[in-house]
Amino acid sequence: MNNERQNLNRQLAQMLKGGVIMDVTTPEQARIAEEAGACAVMALERIPADIRAAGGVSRMSDPKMIRGIQEAVSIPVMAKCRIGHIAEAQILQAIEIDYIDESEVLSPADNIYHIDKTKFDVPFVCGAKNLGEALRRIAEGATMIRTKGEPGTGDVVQAVSHMRLMQSEIRRLVSMSEDELFEAAKQLQAPYELVRFVHENGKLPVVNFAAGGVATPADAALMMQLGAEGVFVGSGIFKSGNPRKRAAAIVQAVTNYQDAKLLAALSEDLGEAMVGINEQEIELLMAERGK
Amino acid sequence: MKIAVLALQGAFIEHEQRLQQLGADTFEVRQLSDWQQPKDGLILPGGESTVQMRLLRGLGLYEPIREAILQGLPVFGTCAGMILLSDGYLGTMHIRVRRNAYGRQLGSFHTEGAVTGIGDRLPMTFIRAPYIDEILSSDCRALAEVDGHIVAAQQGNQLATAFHPELDPDLRLHQHFLQLIAEARS
């Protein structure tokens, strides 16, 4: 991937800012998401909550199913490949996916190496729990970052921890003197040039979204207030009582995340939220995959 | 000079930065109460037009914004913003636009080109971009073409580009917009 392609891919992520990216499993769900105001959809066979319930190995979705969703909507379509699974990523590029999520939600294909994303023309988004992970993924060619959170739980606590940690590590880098940055790069296990960029600009060189456990308009507003530039909602919408209404409410909550009165109105009568499980009740911590 | 920037979704901060570099004041419009502040111009930024359109209607901004543009408020729409101005959306600009005209993200590209009345070799970044299929009235004129397709147009105080001047350091298009506002005020 040349520099120009990398810029274009970072710039597509810029266009998604202030928006909500929704997990969908069928063309019908994709249309509901688009009508509700999703800025992109993530096409996958099973949402994280069901992946969690089913257990076993979870893989890239059937390309035919993804194409069905590409045909159903006009907004960007993303899809997930397993961490380190170069061939799955090549297949997704071949069907002209708009963004690949190299995702810890699926079973990792490689316990050590992530995909060398600089070898691809399509853009990649990757999850991160902290600044070091984020910068390593960017060095590998990711053009968008999201928090890992703990997918499929409906529990926002991990996304909050990851976003808070990342923001505080960024503030720490900003406050350092220039000669301290070399040691900081060593500690973060990240390239010096990227550490320097964060020091000078006070932000990542790519867009940073929240993901993992967002289930309500209030969750989305919380993540925006903590510095997210947009929100992924996975299981939270189509595992809830009234997906159409909840989806539209979350979209509005992201735009007006500081207006508590409006958030109160948006939070009314949404039907049941996904039941959710908390971190202590689950055996599999997806966020620990791929560091 | 105070410029409203529609901040419902998309790359609105980039526009604010460009305008501030040129010495203009900006404020974000996220709901009706924001819109009611005095303003000299309006930016409709890039992003997803389906999202922005839905939010415009849901927040009760569609009619007041359309009305203000029809009454002459200078407006600059880029990419999704151009779509909002076009026939079938706000419909204040007499252009018919083709969405995702270059296909999916693999079709996104960067080039340079001339824009009539502004200059040569302007950087043009197209991200899942539209182009103008047809200009529907004689008071609207094409300002730029890439590969035979119209990618910029002006109709009175309304300026639209299919590409994203807010993503490149070249300030000439934003400068042109500020001149348009200055002329509208005098």
Coordinates of N, CA, C and O in Angstrom, one line a residue, chain A residues 100-173:
Chain A
I100 N -11.8 -3.6 6.5 CA -11.7 -4.9 7.2 C -11.4 -4.7 8.7 O -10.6 -3.9 9.0
D101 N -12.1 -5.4 9.5 CA -11.9 -5.4 10.9 C -11.1 -6.7 11.3 O -11.6 -7.8 11.2
E102 N -9.8 -6.5 11.5 CA -9.0 -7.6 12.0 C -9.3 -7.8 13.5 O -8.7 -7.1 14.3
S103 N -10.2 -8.8 13.8 CA -10.9 -8.7 15.0 C -10.7 -9.8 16.0 O -10.7 -11.0 15.6
E104 N -10.5 -9.4 17.2 CA -10.4 -10.4 18.3 C -11.8 -11.0 18.7 O -11.8 -12.0 19.4
V105 N -12.8 -10.6 18.0 CA -14.1 -11.2 18.2 C -14.1 -12.6 17.6 O -14.7 -13.6 18.1
L106 N -13.4 -12.8 16.5 CA -13.2 -14.1 15.9 C -12.1 -14.8 16.5 O -11.3 -14.2 17.2
S107 N -12.0 -16.1 16.3 CA -10.9 -16.9 16.9 C -9.6 -16.5 16.2 O -9.6 -16.4 15.0
P108 N -8.5 -16.2 16.9 CA -7.3 -15.8 16.3 C -6.8 -16.9 15.4 O -6.8 -18.1 15.8
A109 N -6.2 -16.5 14.2 CA -5.6 -17.5 13.4 C -4.1 -17.6 13.6 O -3.4 -18.5 13.2
D110 N -3.5 -16.6 14.3 CA -2.1 -16.5 14.6 C -1.9 -15.9 16.0 O -2.4 -14.9 16.3
N111 N -1.2 -16.7 16.8 CA -1.0 -16.2 18.2 C 0.1 -15.2 18.3 O 0.3 -14.6 19.4
I112 N 0.9 -14.9 17.3 CA 2.0 -14.0 17.4 C 1.8 -12.8 16.5 O 1.9 -11.6 16.9
Y113 N 1.6 -13.1 15.2 CA 1.7 -12.0 14.2 C 0.3 -11.5 13.8 O -0.6 -12.3 13.5
H114 N 0.2 -10.2 13.7 CA -1.0 -9.6 13.1 C -0.7 -9.6 11.6 O 0.4 -9.8 11.1
I115 N -1.7 -9.2 10.8 CA -1.6 -9.1 9.3 C -0.7 -7.9 9.0 O -0.9 -6.8 9.7
D116 N 0.2 -8.0 8.1 CA 0.9 -6.8 7.6 C 0.0 -6.1 6.7 O -0.2 -6.4 5.5
K117 N -0.7 -5.1 7.3 CA -1.8 -4.4 6.6 C -1.3 -3.4 5.5 O -2.1 -2.9 4.7
T118 N 0.0 -3.1 5.5 CA 0.6 -2.2 4.5 C 0.6 -2.9 3.2 O 0.8 -2.2 2.1
K119 N 0.4 -4.2 3.1 CA 0.4 -5.0 1.8 C -1.0 -4.9 1.1 O -1.2 -5.5 0.1
F120 N -2.0 -4.3 1.8 CA -3.3 -4.3 1.2 C -3.7 -2.9 0.7 O -3.2 -1.9 1.2
D121 N -4.6 -2.9 -0.2 CA -5.2 -1.6 -0.7 C -6.5 -1.2 0.1 O -6.8 0.0 0.3
V122 N -7.2 -2.2 0.6 CA -8.4 -1.9 1.4 C -7.9 -1.5 2.8 O -6.9 -2.0 3.3
P123 N -8.7 -0.7 3.5 CA -8.3 -0.2 4.8 C -8.7 -1.3 5.9 O -9.5 -2.1 5.7
F124 N -7.9 -1.1 7.0 CA -8.2 -2.0 8.2 C -8.4 -1.2 9.4 O -7.8 -0.2 9.7
V125 N -9.4 -1.7 10.3 CA -9.6 -1.2 11.6 C -9.1 -2.3 12.6 O -9.4 -3.5 12.3
C126 N -8.5 -1.9 13.7 CA -8.1 -2.9 14.7 C -8.4 -2.5 16.1 O -8.5 -1.3 16.3
G127 N -8.6 -3.4 16.9 CA -8.9 -3.1 18.3 C -7.7 -2.9 19.1 O -6.6 -3.3 18.8
A128 N -7.8 -2.1 20.2 CA -6.7 -1.8 21.1 C -7.2 -1.6 22.5 O -8.2 -1.0 22.7
K129 N -6.4 -2.1 23.5 CA -6.8 -1.8 24.9 C -6.0 -0.6 25.5 O -6.4 -0.1 26.5
N130 N -4.9 -0.3 24.8 CA -4.1 0.8 25.4 C -3.3 1.4 24.2 O -3.4 1.0 23.1
L131 N -2.5 2.4 24.5 CA -1.8 3.2 23.5 C -0.8 2.4 22.7 O -0.7 2.4 21.5
G132 N -0.1 1.5 23.5 CA 1.0 0.7 22.9 C 0.4 -0.2 21.8 O 0.9 -0.3 20.6
E133 N -0.7 -0.9 22.1 CA -1.4 -1.7 21.1 C -1.9 -0.9 19.9 O -1.7 -1.3 18.8
A134 N -2.4 0.2 20.2 CA -3.0 1.1 19.1 C -1.8 1.5 18.2 O -2.0 1.3 16.9
L135 N -0.7 1.9 18.7 CA 0.4 2.3 17.9 C 1.1 1.2 17.1 O 1.5 1.3 16.0
R136 N 1.1 0.0 17.7 CA 1.6 -1.2 17.0 C 0.7 -1.5 15.8 O 1.2 -1.8 14.7
R137 N -0.6 -1.5 16.0 CA -1.5 -1.8 14.9 C -1.4 -0.7 13.8 O -1.4 -1.0 12.6
I138 N -1.2 0.6 14.2 CA -1.0 1.6 13.2 C 0.3 1.4 12.4 O 0.3 1.5 11.2
A139 N 1.3 1.0 13.1 CA 2.6 0.7 12.4 C 2.4 -0.4 11.4 O 3.1 -0.5 10.4
E140 N 1.6 -1.4 11.7 CA 1.3 -2.5 10.8 C 0.4 -2.1 9.6 O 0.1 -2.9 8.7
G141 N -0.1 -0.9 9.7 CA -0.9 -0.4 8.6 C -2.4 -0.1 8.9 O -3.1 0.2 8.0
A142 N -2.8 -0.3 10.1 CA -4.2 0.0 10.4 C -4.5 1.5 10.2 O -3.7 2.3 10.6
T143 N -5.6 1.8 9.6 CA -5.9 3.2 9.4 C -7.1 3.7 10.2 O -7.6 4.8 10.0
M144 N -7.5 2.9 11.2 CA -8.5 3.3 12.1 C -8.4 2.4 13.3 O -8.0 1.2 13.2
I145 N -8.6 2.9 14.5 CA -8.5 2.1 15.8 C -9.8 2.2 16.5 O -10.6 3.1 16.4
R146 N -10.1 1.1 17.2 CA -11.3 1.1 18.1 C -10.9 0.5 19.4 O -9.9 -0.3 19.4
T147 N -11.6 0.8 20.5 CA -11.3 0.1 21.7 C -11.7 -1.4 21.5 O -12.6 -1.6 20.7
K148 N -11.1 -2.3 22.3 CA -11.6 -3.6 22.2 C -12.9 -3.8 23.0 O -13.9 -4.4 22.6
G149 N -12.9 -3.2 24.2 CA -14.1 -3.4 25.1 C -14.2 -4.9 25.3 O -13.2 -5.7 25.1
E150 N -15.3 -5.4 25.8 CA -15.5 -6.8 25.8 C -16.8 -7.2 25.0 O -17.9 -7.0 25.5
P151 N -16.6 -7.6 23.8 CA -17.7 -7.8 22.8 C -18.7 -8.8 23.3 O -18.4 -9.8 23.9
G152 N -20.0 -8.5 22.9 CA -21.0 -9.5 23.1 C -21.5 -9.6 24.6 O -22.2 -10.5 24.9
T153 N -21.1 -8.6 25.4 CA -21.5 -8.7 26.8 C -22.6 -7.7 27.2 O -23.3 -7.8 28.1
G154 N -22.7 -6.6 26.4 CA -23.6 -5.5 26.8 C -23.1 -4.8 28.0 O -23.9 -4.0 28.6
D155 N -21.9 -5.0 28.3 CA -21.3 -4.4 29.5 C -20.2 -3.4 29.0 O -19.2 -3.8 28.4
V156 N -20.4 -2.1 29.3 CA -19.5 -1.1 28.7 C -18.2 -0.9 29.5 O -17.3 -0.2 29.0
V157 N -18.1 -1.6 30.6 CA -17.0 -1.3 31.5 C -15.6 -1.4 30.9 O -14.7 -0.6 31.1
Q158 N -15.4 -2.4 30.0 CA -14.1 -2.6 29.4 C -13.8 -1.5 28.4 O -12.6 -1.1 28.3
A159 N -14.8 -1.2 27.6 CA -14.6 -0.1 26.6 C -14.2 1.2 27.3 O -13.3 1.9 26.9
V160 N -14.8 1.5 28.5 CA -14.5 2.7 29.3 C -13.1 2.6 29.7 O -12.3 3.5 29.6
S161 N -12.7 1.4 30.3 CA -11.3 1.3 30.8 C -10.3 1.5 29.7 O -9.3 2.2 29.8
H162 N -10.5 0.9 28.5 CA -9.6 1.0 27.4 C -9.5 2.5 26.9 O -8.4 3.0 26.6
M163 N -10.6 3.1 26.8 CA -10.6 4.5 26.3 C -10.0 5.4 27.3 O -9.1 6.3 26.9
R164 N -10.3 5.3 28.5 CA -9.6 6.1 29.6 C -8.1 5.9 29.6 O -7.4 6.9 29.7
L165 N -7.7 4.6 29.5 CA -6.3 4.4 29.6 C -5.6 5.0 28.4 O -4.5 5.7 28.5
M166 N -6.2 4.8 27.2 CA -5.6 5.4 26.0 C -5.4 6.9 26.1 O -4.4 7.5 25.8
Q167 N -6.5 7.5 26.6 CA -6.5 9.0 26.7 C -5.5 9.5 27.7 O -4.8 10.5 27.5
S168 N -5.3 8.7 28.8 CA -4.4 9.2 29.8 C -3.0 9.0 29.4 O -2.1 9.7 29.6
E169 N -2.7 7.9 28.6 CA -1.4 7.6 28.1 C -1.0 8.7 27.0 O 0.1 9.1 26.9
I170 N -2.0 9.1 26.3 CA -1.8 10.2 25.3 C -1.4 11.5 26.0 O -0.4 12.2 25.7
R171 N -2.2 11.8 27.1 CA -1.9 13.1 27.8 C -0.5 13.0 28.4 O 0.3 14.0 28.5
R172 N -0.1 11.8 28.9 CA 1.2 11.6 29.5 C 2.3 11.9 28.4 O 3.3 12.6 28.7
L173 N 2.1 11.4 27.2 CA 3.1 11.6 26.2 C 3.2 13.1 25.8 O 4.3 13.6 25.6

